[in-house]
mmCIF file of C-alpha atoms in Angstrom:
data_model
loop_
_atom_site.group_PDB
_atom_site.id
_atom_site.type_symbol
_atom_site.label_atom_id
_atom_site.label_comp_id
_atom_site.label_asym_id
_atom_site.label_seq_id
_atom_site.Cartn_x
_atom_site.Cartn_y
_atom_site.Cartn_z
ATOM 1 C CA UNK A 146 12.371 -63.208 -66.248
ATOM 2 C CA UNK A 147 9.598 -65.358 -65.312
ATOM 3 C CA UNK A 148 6.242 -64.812 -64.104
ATOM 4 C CA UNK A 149 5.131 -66.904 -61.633
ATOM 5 C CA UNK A 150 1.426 -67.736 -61.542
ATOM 6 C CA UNK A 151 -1.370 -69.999 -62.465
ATOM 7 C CA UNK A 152 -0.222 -70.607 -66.305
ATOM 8 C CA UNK A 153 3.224 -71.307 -65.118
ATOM 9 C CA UNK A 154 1.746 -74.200 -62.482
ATOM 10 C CA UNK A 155 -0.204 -75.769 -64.474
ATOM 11 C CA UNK A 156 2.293 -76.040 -68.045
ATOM 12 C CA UNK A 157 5.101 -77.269 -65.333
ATOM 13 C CA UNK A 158 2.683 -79.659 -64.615
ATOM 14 C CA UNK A 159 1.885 -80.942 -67.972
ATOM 15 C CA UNK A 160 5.334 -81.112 -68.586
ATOM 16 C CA UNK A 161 5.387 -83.391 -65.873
ATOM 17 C CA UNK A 162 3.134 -85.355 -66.774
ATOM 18 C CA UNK A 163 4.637 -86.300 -69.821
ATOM 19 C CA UNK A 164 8.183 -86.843 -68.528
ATOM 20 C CA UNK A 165 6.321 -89.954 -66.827
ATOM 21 C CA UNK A 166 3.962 -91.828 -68.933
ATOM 22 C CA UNK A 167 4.281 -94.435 -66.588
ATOM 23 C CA UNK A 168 1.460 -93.143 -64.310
ATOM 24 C CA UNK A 169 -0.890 -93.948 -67.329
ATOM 25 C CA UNK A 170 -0.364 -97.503 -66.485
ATOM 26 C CA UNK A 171 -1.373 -96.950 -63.221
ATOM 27 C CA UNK A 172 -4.068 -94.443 -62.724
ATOM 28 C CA UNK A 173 -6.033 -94.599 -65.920
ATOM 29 C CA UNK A 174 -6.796 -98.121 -65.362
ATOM 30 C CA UNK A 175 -7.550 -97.778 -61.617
ATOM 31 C CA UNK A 176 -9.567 -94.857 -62.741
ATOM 32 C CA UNK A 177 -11.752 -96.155 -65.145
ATOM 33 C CA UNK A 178 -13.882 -98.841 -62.920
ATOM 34 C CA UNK A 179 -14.423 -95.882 -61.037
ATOM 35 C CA UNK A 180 -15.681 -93.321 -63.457
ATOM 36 C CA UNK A 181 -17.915 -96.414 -65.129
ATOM 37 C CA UNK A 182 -19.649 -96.697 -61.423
ATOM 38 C CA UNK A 183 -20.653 -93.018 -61.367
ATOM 39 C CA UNK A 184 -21.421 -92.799 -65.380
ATOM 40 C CA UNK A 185 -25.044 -92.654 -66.344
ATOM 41 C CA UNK A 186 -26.778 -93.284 -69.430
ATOM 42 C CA UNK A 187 -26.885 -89.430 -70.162
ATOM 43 C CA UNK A 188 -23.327 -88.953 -69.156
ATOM 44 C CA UNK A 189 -20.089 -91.393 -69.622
ATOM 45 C CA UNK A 190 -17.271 -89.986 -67.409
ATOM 46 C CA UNK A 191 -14.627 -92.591 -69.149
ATOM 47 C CA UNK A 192 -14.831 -90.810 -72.040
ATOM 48 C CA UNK A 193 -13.967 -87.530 -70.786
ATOM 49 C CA UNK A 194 -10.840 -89.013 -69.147
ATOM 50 C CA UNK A 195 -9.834 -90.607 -72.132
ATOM 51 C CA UNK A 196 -10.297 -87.359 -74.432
ATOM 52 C CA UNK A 197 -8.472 -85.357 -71.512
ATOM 53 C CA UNK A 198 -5.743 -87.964 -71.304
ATOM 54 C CA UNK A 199 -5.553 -88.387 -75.229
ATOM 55 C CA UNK A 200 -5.217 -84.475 -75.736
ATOM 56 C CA UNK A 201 -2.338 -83.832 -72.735
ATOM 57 C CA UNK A 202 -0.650 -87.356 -73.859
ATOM 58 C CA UNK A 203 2.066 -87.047 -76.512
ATOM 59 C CA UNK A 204 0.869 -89.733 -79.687
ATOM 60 C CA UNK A 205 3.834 -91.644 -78.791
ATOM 61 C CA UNK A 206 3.093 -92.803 -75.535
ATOM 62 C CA UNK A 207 -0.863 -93.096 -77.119
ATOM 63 C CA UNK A 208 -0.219 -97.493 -77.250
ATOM 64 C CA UNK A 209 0.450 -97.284 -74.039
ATOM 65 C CA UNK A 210 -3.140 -95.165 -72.838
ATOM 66 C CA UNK A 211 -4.835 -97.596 -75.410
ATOM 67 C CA UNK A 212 -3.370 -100.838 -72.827
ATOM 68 C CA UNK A 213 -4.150 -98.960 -70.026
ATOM 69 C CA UNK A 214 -7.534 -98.175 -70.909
ATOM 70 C CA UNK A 215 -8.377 -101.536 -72.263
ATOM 71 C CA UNK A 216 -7.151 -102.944 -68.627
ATOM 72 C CA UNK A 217 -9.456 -100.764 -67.134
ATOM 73 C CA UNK A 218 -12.384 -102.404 -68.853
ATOM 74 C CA UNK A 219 -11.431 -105.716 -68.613
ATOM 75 C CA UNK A 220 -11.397 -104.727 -64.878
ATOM 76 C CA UNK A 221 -14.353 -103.094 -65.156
ATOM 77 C CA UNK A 222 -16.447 -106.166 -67.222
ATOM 78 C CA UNK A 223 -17.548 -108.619 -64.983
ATOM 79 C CA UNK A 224 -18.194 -106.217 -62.008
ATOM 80 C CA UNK A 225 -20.837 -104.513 -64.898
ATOM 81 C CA UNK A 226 -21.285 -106.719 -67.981
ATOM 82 C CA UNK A 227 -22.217 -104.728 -71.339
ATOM 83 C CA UNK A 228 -22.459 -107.105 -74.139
ATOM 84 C CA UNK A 229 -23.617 -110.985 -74.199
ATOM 85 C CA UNK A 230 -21.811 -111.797 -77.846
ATOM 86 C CA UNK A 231 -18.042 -111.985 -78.362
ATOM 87 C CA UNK A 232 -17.982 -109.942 -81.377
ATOM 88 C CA UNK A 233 -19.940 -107.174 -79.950
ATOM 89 C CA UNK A 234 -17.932 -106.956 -76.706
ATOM 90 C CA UNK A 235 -14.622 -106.845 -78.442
ATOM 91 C CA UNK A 236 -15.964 -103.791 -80.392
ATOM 92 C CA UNK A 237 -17.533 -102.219 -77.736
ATOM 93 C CA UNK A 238 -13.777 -102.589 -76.224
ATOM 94 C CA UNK A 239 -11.482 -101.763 -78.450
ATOM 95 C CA UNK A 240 -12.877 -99.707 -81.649
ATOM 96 C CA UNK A 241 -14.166 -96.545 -79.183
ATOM 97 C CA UNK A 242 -10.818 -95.716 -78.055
ATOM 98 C CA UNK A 243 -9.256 -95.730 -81.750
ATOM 99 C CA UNK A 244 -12.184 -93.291 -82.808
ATOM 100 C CA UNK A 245 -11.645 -90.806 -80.022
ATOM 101 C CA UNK A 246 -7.757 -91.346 -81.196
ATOM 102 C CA UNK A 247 -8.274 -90.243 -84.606
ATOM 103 C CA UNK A 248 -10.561 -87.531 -83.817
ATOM 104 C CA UNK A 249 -8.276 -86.135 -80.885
ATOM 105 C CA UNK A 250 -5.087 -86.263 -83.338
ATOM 106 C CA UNK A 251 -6.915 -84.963 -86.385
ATOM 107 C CA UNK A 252 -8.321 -81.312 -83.750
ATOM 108 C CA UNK A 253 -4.636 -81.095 -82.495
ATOM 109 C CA UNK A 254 -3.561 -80.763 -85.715
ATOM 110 C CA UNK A 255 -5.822 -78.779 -87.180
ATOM 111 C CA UNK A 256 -5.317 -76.261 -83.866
ATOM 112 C CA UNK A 257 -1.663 -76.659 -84.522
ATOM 113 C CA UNK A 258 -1.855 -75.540 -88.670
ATOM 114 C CA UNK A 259 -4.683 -72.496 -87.579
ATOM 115 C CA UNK A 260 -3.534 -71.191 -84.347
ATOM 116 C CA UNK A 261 0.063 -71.835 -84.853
ATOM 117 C CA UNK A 262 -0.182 -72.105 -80.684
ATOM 118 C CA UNK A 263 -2.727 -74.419 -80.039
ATOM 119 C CA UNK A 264 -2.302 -73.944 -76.044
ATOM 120 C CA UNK A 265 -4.383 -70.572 -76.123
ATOM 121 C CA UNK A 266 -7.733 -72.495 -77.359
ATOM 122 C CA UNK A 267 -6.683 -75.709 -76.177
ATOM 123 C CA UNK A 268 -9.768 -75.905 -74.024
ATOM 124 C CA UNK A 269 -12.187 -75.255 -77.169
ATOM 125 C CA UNK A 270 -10.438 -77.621 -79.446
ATOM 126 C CA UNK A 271 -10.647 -80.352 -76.572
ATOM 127 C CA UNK A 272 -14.595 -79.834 -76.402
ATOM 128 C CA UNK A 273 -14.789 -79.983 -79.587
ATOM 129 C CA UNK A 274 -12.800 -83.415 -79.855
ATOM 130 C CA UNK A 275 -14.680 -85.069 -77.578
ATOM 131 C CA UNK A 276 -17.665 -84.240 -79.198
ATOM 132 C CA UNK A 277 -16.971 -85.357 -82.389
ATOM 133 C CA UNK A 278 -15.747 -88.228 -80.760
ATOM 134 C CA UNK A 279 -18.742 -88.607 -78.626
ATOM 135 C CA UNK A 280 -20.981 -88.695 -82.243
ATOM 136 C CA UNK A 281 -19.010 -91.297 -83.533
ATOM 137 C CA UNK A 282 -18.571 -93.403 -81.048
ATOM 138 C CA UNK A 283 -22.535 -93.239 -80.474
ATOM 139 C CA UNK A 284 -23.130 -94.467 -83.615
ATOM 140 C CA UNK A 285 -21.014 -97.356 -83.382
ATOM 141 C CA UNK A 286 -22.379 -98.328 -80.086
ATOM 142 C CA UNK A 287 -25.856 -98.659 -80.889
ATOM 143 C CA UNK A 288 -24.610 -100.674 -83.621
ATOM 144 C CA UNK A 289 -23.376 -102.934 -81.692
ATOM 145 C CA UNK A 290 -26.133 -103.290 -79.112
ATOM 146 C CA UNK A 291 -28.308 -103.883 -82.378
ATOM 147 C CA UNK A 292 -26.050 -106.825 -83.391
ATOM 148 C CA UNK A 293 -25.966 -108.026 -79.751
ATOM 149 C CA UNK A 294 -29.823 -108.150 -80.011
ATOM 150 C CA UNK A 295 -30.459 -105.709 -78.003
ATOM 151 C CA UNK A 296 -32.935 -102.774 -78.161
ATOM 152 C CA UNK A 297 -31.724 -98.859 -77.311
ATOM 153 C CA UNK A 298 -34.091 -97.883 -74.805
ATOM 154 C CA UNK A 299 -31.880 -95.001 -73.512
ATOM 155 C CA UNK A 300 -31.209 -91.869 -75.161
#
């Protein structure tokens, strides 16, 4: 027997989801352009997307959301240019995806060895991903906007 209610919707539609990893390739980069447009400096709507998308993604499909997130800023740079140097730019690209990856992978298993079920906190354990993620990635962006030559005026 089967109880038919809001739980039930939404894990049929996370199953869903991951039976076709092929809408990664097309929403999350049409997606990200358009989360970048309504970002501000105190909050960066990309990022949320790509913890969400990270935590509901199984790692084996995980290359994949990398390409389709780097196509969405390569879609999204010259419509709102970030960095002036090469080596800065490709950072700014490619390294803050690969820190939310290791941060996402390393809460899911941790939820997975303490909760045994990691779908009754899953909620908690995402927040807490992307803000360990957030941190890190911080760090590494100011970094890079120092070696672009750039001052941080924005918190």
């Amino acid at each position: 027997m089967t109880i038919r209610g809001a739980g039930n919707s939404i894990g049929t539609a996370m199953r869903s989801w991951r039976r076709a990893p092929w809408m990664i390739f097309i929403l999350y980069p049409a997606a990200w352009p358009a989360l970048y447009s309504l970002s501000s400096a105190y909050w960066f709507l990309p990022a949320g997307m790509r913890v969400a998308a990270l935590w509901v993604t199984p790692v084996r499909f995980w290359p994949g959301l990398a390409l389709a997130e780097w196509a969405g800023i390569l879609i999204t740079s010259p419509v709102f240019p970030v960095f002036d140097d090469l080596v800065p730019a490709i950072g700014g690209t490619l390294v803050p995806w690969l820190i939310y990856a290791v941060v996402v992978r390393e809460v899911r298993q941790y939820a997975a060895r303490s909760d045994g079920d990691a779908s009754t906190h899953a909620l908690s354990y995402a927040v807490v991903a992307g803000l360990v993620g957030a941190a890190a990635n911080g760090l590494l962006l100011v970094g890079l906007r120092w070696l672009d030559g750039e001052t941080v005026t924005h918190p």
